[in-house]
Coordinates of C-alpha atoms in Angstrom, one line a residue:
M1 CA 63.2 14.8 -67.2
N2 CA 65.0 11.7 -65.9
L3 CA 65.2 10.6 -62.0
I4 CA 68.8 11.9 -61.7
T5 CA 67.9 15.3 -63.1
K6 CA 64.9 15.5 -60.7
L7 CA 67.1 14.7 -57.7
I8 CA 69.7 17.4 -58.7
E9 CA 67.1 19.9 -59.5
R10 CA 65.3 19.2 -56.1
Q11 CA 68.9 19.8 -54.3
V12 CA 69.5 23.0 -56.3
N13 CA 66.3 24.5 -55.6
K14 CA 66.6 24.9 -51.9
L15 CA 68.4 27.8 -50.4
L16 CA 69.0 29.4 -46.8
V17 CA 70.9 32.3 -46.6
H18 CA 71.1 35.3 -43.7
I19 CA 72.9 38.5 -45.4
S20 CA 73.0 42.1 -44.5
R21 CA 70.7 44.3 -46.5
E22 CA 73.6 46.4 -47.4
L23 CA 75.6 43.7 -48.9
L24 CA 72.5 42.2 -50.7
V25 CA 71.6 45.6 -52.3
R26 CA 75.3 46.0 -53.4
S27 CA 75.6 42.5 -55.0
V28 CA 72.0 42.8 -56.7
Q29 CA 72.8 46.3 -58.2
H30 CA 76.2 45.0 -59.6
V31 CA 74.2 42.4 -61.9
F32 CA 70.9 44.1 -62.2
K33 CA 72.6 46.8 -64.6
S34 CA 73.4 44.1 -67.2
L35 CA 70.2 43.0 -67.6
S36 CA 68.2 44.5 -70.6
N37 CA 64.6 45.6 -70.5
N38 CA 63.8 43.8 -73.5
S39 CA 65.0 40.3 -72.2
E40 CA 62.4 37.6 -71.8
G41 CA 62.3 34.1 -70.4
I42 CA 65.2 33.1 -67.9
L43 CA 67.2 36.0 -68.9
S44 CA 64.8 38.4 -67.4
G45 CA 65.5 36.8 -64.1
L46 CA 68.3 37.2 -61.7
Y47 CA 70.4 34.2 -60.7
I48 CA 71.3 33.4 -57.1
Y49 CA 73.3 30.5 -55.9
A50 CA 74.6 29.8 -52.5
G51 CA 77.7 27.4 -52.3
N52 CA 79.9 26.5 -49.6
E53 CA 81.8 29.9 -49.0
E54 CA 79.9 32.4 -51.1
V55 CA 76.7 33.6 -52.8
V56 CA 76.9 34.1 -56.2
F57 CA 74.6 36.6 -58.1
R58 CA 74.5 36.7 -61.9
G59 CA 72.8 38.5 -64.5
S60 CA 72.9 38.4 -68.4
N61 CA 71.2 40.0 -71.5
A62 CA 72.9 37.5 -73.8
S63 CA 75.6 40.0 -74.9
L64 CA 77.0 40.8 -71.6
M65 CA 77.2 38.5 -68.3
V66 CA 77.8 39.9 -65.0
Q67 CA 78.6 37.9 -61.9
Y68 CA 79.2 39.2 -58.3
R69 CA 80.4 37.1 -55.6
A70 CA 79.4 37.7 -52.0
C71 CA 81.9 35.7 -49.5
I72 CA 81.4 34.6 -46.0
S73 CA 84.7 36.1 -45.3
E74 CA 83.0 39.5 -45.4
S75 CA 81.2 38.3 -42.0
R76 CA 78.0 39.9 -43.3
I77 CA 76.7 36.7 -44.6
Q78 CA 75.7 33.2 -43.3
I79 CA 75.1 30.0 -45.5
F80 CA 72.9 27.5 -44.0
E81 CA 71.7 25.6 -46.9
E82 CA 73.3 25.4 -50.4
G83 CA 71.0 25.9 -53.4
G84 CA 69.8 28.5 -56.0
I85 CA 67.0 30.0 -57.9
V86 CA 66.3 32.5 -60.6
C87 CA 64.0 35.1 -59.7
P88 CA 62.2 38.0 -61.5
A89 CA 65.1 40.8 -61.4
K90 CA 63.0 43.8 -61.5
Y91 CA 60.7 43.0 -58.6
L92 CA 63.7 41.7 -56.4
Y93 CA 65.7 44.9 -57.0
E94 CA 62.7 47.0 -56.1
I95 CA 61.9 44.9 -52.9
I96 CA 65.3 44.7 -51.4
R97 CA 65.9 48.5 -52.1
K98 CA 62.8 49.4 -49.9
L99 CA 63.8 46.9 -47.0
N100 CA 64.9 48.6 -43.6
D101 CA 68.5 48.1 -42.6
G102 CA 69.5 44.9 -40.8
N103 CA 69.6 41.3 -41.7
V104 CA 67.6 39.8 -44.5
V105 CA 66.8 36.0 -45.0
L106 CA 66.5 34.6 -48.3
E107 CA 65.0 31.1 -48.3
V108 CA 64.1 28.9 -51.4
N109 CA 61.7 26.0 -51.2
E110 CA 61.2 22.9 -53.3
Q111 CA 58.4 24.6 -55.1
C112 CA 60.9 27.3 -56.4
I113 CA 59.7 30.1 -54.3
L114 CA 61.8 32.5 -52.8
S115 CA 61.1 34.1 -49.5
I116 CA 62.7 37.4 -48.6
I117 CA 62.4 38.2 -44.7
S118 CA 63.3 41.4 -43.0
G119 CA 62.0 42.5 -39.8
N120 CA 58.2 42.4 -40.2
S121 CA 58.2 42.3 -43.8
R122 CA 57.9 39.0 -45.9
V123 CA 57.7 38.8 -49.6
S124 CA 57.3 35.7 -51.7
L125 CA 58.5 35.6 -55.2
S126 CA 58.0 32.7 -57.9
G127 CA 61.2 31.6 -59.5
L128 CA 62.7 29.3 -61.8
S129 CA 65.3 26.4 -61.7
P130 CA 69.0 27.9 -62.0
L131 CA 70.0 24.8 -64.0
D132 CA 68.9 26.5 -67.3
Y133 CA 70.8 29.8 -66.8
P134 CA 74.0 30.7 -68.6
F135 CA 76.8 29.5 -66.8
I136 CA 80.5 30.4 -66.2
P137 CA 82.9 27.4 -66.5
A138 CA 84.5 26.9 -63.0
S139 CA 87.8 26.0 -64.6
Q140 CA 88.1 29.6 -66.3
D141 CA 86.5 31.6 -63.3
H142 CA 89.1 33.9 -61.5
Q143 CA 92.0 32.1 -63.3
H144 CA 94.9 33.7 -65.0
T145 CA 95.6 32.0 -68.3
G146 CA 98.2 32.6 -71.1
N147 CA 95.7 34.7 -72.9
S148 CA 95.5 37.1 -70.2
I149 CA 96.8 40.6 -68.7
V150 CA 96.4 42.4 -65.5
V151 CA 95.5 46.4 -65.8
S152 CA 94.9 49.0 -63.1
S153 CA 91.2 49.2 -62.6
N154 CA 91.0 53.2 -62.6
L155 CA 93.5 53.1 -65.7
L156 CA 91.2 50.9 -67.5
K157 CA 88.1 52.8 -66.8
S158 CA 89.8 56.1 -67.9
L159 CA 91.0 54.3 -71.1
I160 CA 87.3 53.2 -71.9
K161 CA 85.8 56.6 -71.1
Q162 CA 88.2 58.5 -73.5
V163 CA 87.8 56.1 -76.4
A164 CA 84.2 54.2 -76.4
G165 CA 82.3 57.6 -76.8
A166 CA 83.6 57.7 -80.3
V167 CA 81.6 54.6 -81.5
S168 CA 79.1 54.6 -84.2
T169 CA 75.4 54.4 -83.1
S170 CA 74.3 53.3 -86.5
E171 CA 73.8 49.4 -87.2
T172 CA 74.9 50.2 -91.0
K173 CA 78.4 49.0 -90.3
P174 CA 78.2 46.7 -87.1
I175 CA 81.8 46.8 -86.6
L176 CA 81.8 50.4 -86.0
T177 CA 79.5 50.2 -83.1
G178 CA 82.6 48.4 -81.5
V179 CA 85.7 49.5 -79.8
S180 CA 89.1 47.7 -81.3
L181 CA 91.3 46.4 -78.5
E182 CA 94.9 45.2 -79.2
V183 CA 97.6 44.0 -77.0
Q184 CA 100.9 44.0 -78.3
E185 CA 104.0 43.6 -76.0
S186 CA 103.6 46.2 -73.3
Q187 CA 100.8 48.0 -74.9
L188 CA 97.2 47.9 -74.5
T189 CA 95.6 50.1 -77.3
M190 CA 92.0 51.0 -77.9
I191 CA 90.5 52.6 -81.0
A192 CA 86.9 53.8 -81.8
T193 CA 85.5 55.7 -84.7
D194 CA 81.9 56.3 -86.2
G195 CA 83.5 56.6 -89.6
V196 CA 82.1 60.0 -90.4
I197 CA 82.8 62.6 -87.6
R198 CA 85.3 61.6 -85.1
M199 CA 87.9 59.1 -83.7
A200 CA 89.5 58.3 -80.5
T201 CA 92.5 56.3 -79.7
R202 CA 94.6 55.6 -76.7
S203 CA 97.4 53.4 -75.4
I204 CA 98.7 52.4 -72.1
W205 CA 101.5 50.5 -70.8
I206 CA 100.7 47.2 -69.2
E207 CA 102.6 44.4 -67.5
N208 CA 102.6 41.5 -70.0
G209 CA 105.0 38.9 -68.7
R210 CA 103.5 36.0 -70.7
G211 CA 104.0 38.1 -74.0
F212 CA 100.2 37.7 -74.9
T213 CA 99.3 39.1 -78.4
G214 CA 95.6 39.5 -79.3
K215 CA 93.0 41.7 -81.0
A216 CA 89.1 42.1 -80.5
V217 CA 86.3 44.3 -81.1
I218 CA 84.0 44.8 -78.2
P219 CA 80.5 46.3 -78.2
G220 CA 80.9 49.9 -77.2
V221 CA 77.6 49.8 -75.3
N222 CA 79.0 46.9 -73.4
L223 CA 82.1 48.7 -72.4
M224 CA 80.3 51.9 -71.0
E225 CA 78.3 49.4 -68.9
I226 CA 81.4 47.8 -67.6
V227 CA 83.0 51.2 -66.6
K228 CA 80.0 51.6 -64.3
L229 CA 80.4 48.2 -62.7
L230 CA 84.2 48.5 -62.1
D231 CA 85.0 49.9 -58.5
D232 CA 86.9 53.0 -58.1
D233 CA 89.9 51.7 -56.4
D234 CA 93.6 53.0 -56.7
Q235 CA 94.8 49.6 -55.6
A236 CA 92.5 47.2 -57.5
F237 CA 93.7 45.3 -60.5
I238 CA 91.5 43.7 -63.2
T239 CA 92.5 40.5 -65.2
I240 CA 91.4 40.7 -68.9
Q241 CA 91.1 37.5 -70.6
L242 CA 90.7 37.3 -74.6
N243 CA 89.1 34.4 -76.1
R244 CA 87.8 33.9 -79.5
H245 CA 84.3 34.8 -79.0
E246 CA 84.5 36.7 -75.8
I247 CA 86.3 38.9 -73.5
R248 CA 86.5 38.6 -69.7
F249 CA 87.1 41.2 -67.0
I250 CA 87.7 39.6 -63.5
T251 CA 88.4 41.1 -60.1
K252 CA 88.3 39.6 -56.7
N253 CA 84.5 39.7 -56.4
Q254 CA 83.3 40.2 -60.0
F255 CA 83.4 38.3 -63.3
I256 CA 82.1 40.3 -66.6
E257 CA 81.9 38.6 -69.8
S258 CA 81.1 40.4 -73.2
L259 CA 80.6 38.8 -76.5
L260 CA 82.8 40.0 -79.3
I261 CA 81.7 41.7 -82.6
E262 CA 83.0 39.4 -85.4
G263 CA 85.0 41.0 -88.3
I264 CA 87.9 42.9 -88.9
Y265 CA 88.2 46.4 -87.6
P266 CA 89.2 48.9 -90.4
S267 CA 92.7 50.5 -90.3
T268 CA 92.4 54.1 -89.2
R269 CA 96.0 55.2 -89.9
N270 CA 94.9 57.0 -93.1
L271 CA 92.4 59.2 -91.1
V272 CA 95.2 60.9 -89.3
P273 CA 96.5 63.9 -91.2
T274 CA 100.4 63.6 -91.5
T275 CA 101.0 67.3 -91.9
H276 CA 99.5 70.5 -90.4
V277 CA 99.7 74.2 -91.3
S278 CA 98.8 75.5 -87.6
E279 CA 99.3 74.2 -84.0
I280 CA 98.0 75.7 -80.8
I281 CA 98.1 74.9 -77.2
L282 CA 95.2 75.8 -74.6
D283 CA 94.1 75.5 -71.1
I284 CA 91.6 72.5 -71.1
K285 CA 89.6 74.0 -68.1
S286 CA 89.3 77.3 -69.5
F287 CA 88.5 75.8 -73.0
K288 CA 85.7 73.8 -71.7
Q289 CA 84.0 76.8 -69.9
V290 CA 84.2 79.0 -73.1
I291 CA 82.7 76.2 -75.1
D292 CA 79.9 75.7 -72.4
R293 CA 78.9 79.4 -72.8
V294 CA 79.1 79.4 -76.5
F295 CA 77.0 76.0 -76.9
V296 CA 74.0 77.7 -75.2
L297 CA 72.9 79.3 -78.7
A298 CA 74.8 76.7 -81.0
D299 CA 72.0 76.1 -83.7
Y300 CA 72.5 72.2 -84.8
H301 CA 75.3 71.9 -82.2
L302 CA 77.5 74.1 -84.5
I303 CA 80.5 76.1 -83.1
T304 CA 82.8 78.3 -85.3
I305 CA 86.3 78.5 -84.3
H306 CA 88.4 81.5 -85.2
V307 CA 92.1 81.6 -84.4
S308 CA 94.4 84.7 -84.6
E309 CA 97.7 85.6 -83.6
E310 CA 97.2 85.1 -79.6
K311 CA 93.6 84.2 -79.2
L312 CA 90.9 81.6 -80.1
E313 CA 87.6 83.0 -80.5
L314 CA 84.3 80.8 -80.5
I315 CA 81.2 81.8 -82.1
S316 CA 77.7 80.3 -82.3
S317 CA 74.2 81.7 -83.1
T318 CA 70.6 80.7 -83.5
A319 CA 68.3 82.3 -85.8
E320 CA 65.7 84.8 -84.3
I321 CA 67.3 84.4 -80.8
G322 CA 70.8 85.5 -80.9
E323 CA 74.7 85.3 -81.2
V324 CA 77.4 84.3 -78.7
R325 CA 81.1 85.2 -78.9
D326 CA 83.8 84.4 -76.4
V327 CA 87.6 84.5 -76.4
L328 CA 90.2 82.5 -75.0
L329 CA 94.1 83.5 -74.9
L330 CA 96.2 80.8 -76.4
K331 CA 99.2 79.4 -74.4
D332 CA 101.2 79.0 -77.6
K333 CA 100.8 79.2 -81.4
N334 CA 102.8 78.2 -84.4
G335 CA 101.6 78.4 -87.9
E336 CA 98.8 80.1 -89.8
N337 CA 95.5 81.7 -88.5
F338 CA 92.5 79.7 -89.3
N339 CA 88.7 79.1 -89.0
I340 CA 86.9 76.0 -88.8
T341 CA 83.3 75.0 -87.8
I342 CA 82.8 71.8 -85.6
N343 CA 80.2 70.0 -83.8
G344 CA 80.2 71.5 -80.2
K345 CA 78.6 68.6 -78.7
Y346 CA 81.1 66.1 -79.7
L347 CA 84.0 68.3 -78.8
L348 CA 82.8 68.8 -75.3
S349 CA 82.1 65.0 -74.9
T350 CA 85.8 64.6 -76.0
L351 CA 87.4 67.1 -73.6
R352 CA 85.1 65.8 -70.8
Y353 CA 87.5 62.7 -70.4
I354 CA 91.0 64.4 -71.1
E355 CA 92.8 64.0 -68.0
S356 CA 95.6 66.7 -68.4
D357 CA 95.7 70.4 -67.9
S358 CA 96.5 71.8 -71.3
I359 CA 95.7 70.3 -75.0
R360 CA 97.4 70.6 -78.3
I361 CA 95.4 71.1 -81.4
R362 CA 96.6 71.0 -85.1
Y363 CA 94.9 72.2 -88.1
A364 CA 95.7 70.7 -91.4
G365 CA 93.2 72.4 -93.8
T366 CA 89.5 73.3 -94.2
K367 CA 88.5 69.8 -95.2
S368 CA 90.9 67.8 -92.8
P369 CA 90.0 66.7 -89.3
L370 CA 91.2 68.7 -86.2
V371 CA 93.6 66.7 -84.4
L372 CA 93.6 66.8 -80.5
L373 CA 96.9 65.7 -79.0
P374 CA 98.4 65.5 -75.3
T375 CA 101.0 68.3 -74.7
L376 CA 103.2 65.8 -72.8
D377 CA 105.3 63.1 -74.5
N378 CA 104.4 60.3 -71.9
D379 CA 100.7 60.6 -73.0
A380 CA 99.4 58.2 -75.7
W381 CA 96.1 59.5 -76.9
L382 CA 94.5 61.3 -79.9
F383 CA 91.1 62.5 -81.1
L384 CA 90.0 63.5 -84.4
L385 CA 86.9 65.7 -84.9
N386 CA 86.0 66.3 -88.7
P387 CA 84.9 69.9 -89.7
V388 CA 81.2 70.6 -90.7
M389 CA 81.1 72.1 -94.2
R390 CA 78.5 75.0 -94.5
G391 CA 77.1 75.7 -97.9

């Protein structure tokens, strides 16, 4: 290590901040969720850096990086000395959660020791230099570029919840563990499939004044973590930046970066039946209640659906225990009566995130997937659920 590096490190490894416990807990919680239990070395730590007008908290598990900014404009934070540290994330998180409400002092000395002072409590944690922690280029932080779009936070969360649950959990085909994202003109589309049982897709309208077009495959597990990190706020908007190797989600106080899965996502167009022999319309709330009751005795999660003229009957059973039958009246029906056996667990998880009062279901044959569609033309989503063939 040369003299210049030593001088820089000496300056970086000092910090003095007064911050409210509430703001500290919220800031650390945002980034702690991104850390993996399997992380080792410096990535098992949580990065803290105090600048002139903000304190930055950052966590990373190599695939997902999360940064939260606590600004002095919030009036619950005072910065007396700039500097930073990487400290043991698990212990920091547990300690600050158990502190009493009030002001907390964070102080780092030249030996890379973080002191946490709150009332009569004083804790010292050994840390590491922040110079070796993964960084975010300042020129790209919180900036709108030509390869970006802006989306409502609540709308994006709804989109991810509806689609990401259909990804594969098997590493046999890594590309299917991701969600395909495509931006084209004024539409943002996400598609996910496990390649065997189910598929989900949804499109939303976006403002795309720059005419940006792009594709990416995002790890499904990262997207589900991102949903938990984004705030519930009808007025909040998220800037999505798409680059060759990563995608970024940026808000006023957050910066979330996920690596992408390399490869070309397979076409899913041929998975959707082009014709159907029967179509029914159901009330979603009532449908979920009936499935919940029938699912109690569903051996191997299997539920049989029998559709007759005006009703839908669901049947499940478990050997040596019993059988459940329940009936739901249809709102509408066109076409043939039919029977099909499906995985009730996957059907329930699909229905959980559908934000409408009713649903359209199309049946195309004994070996074709059920197609779940909206009843309104202004919605653009679709789910497929393959039948279970019983011997």
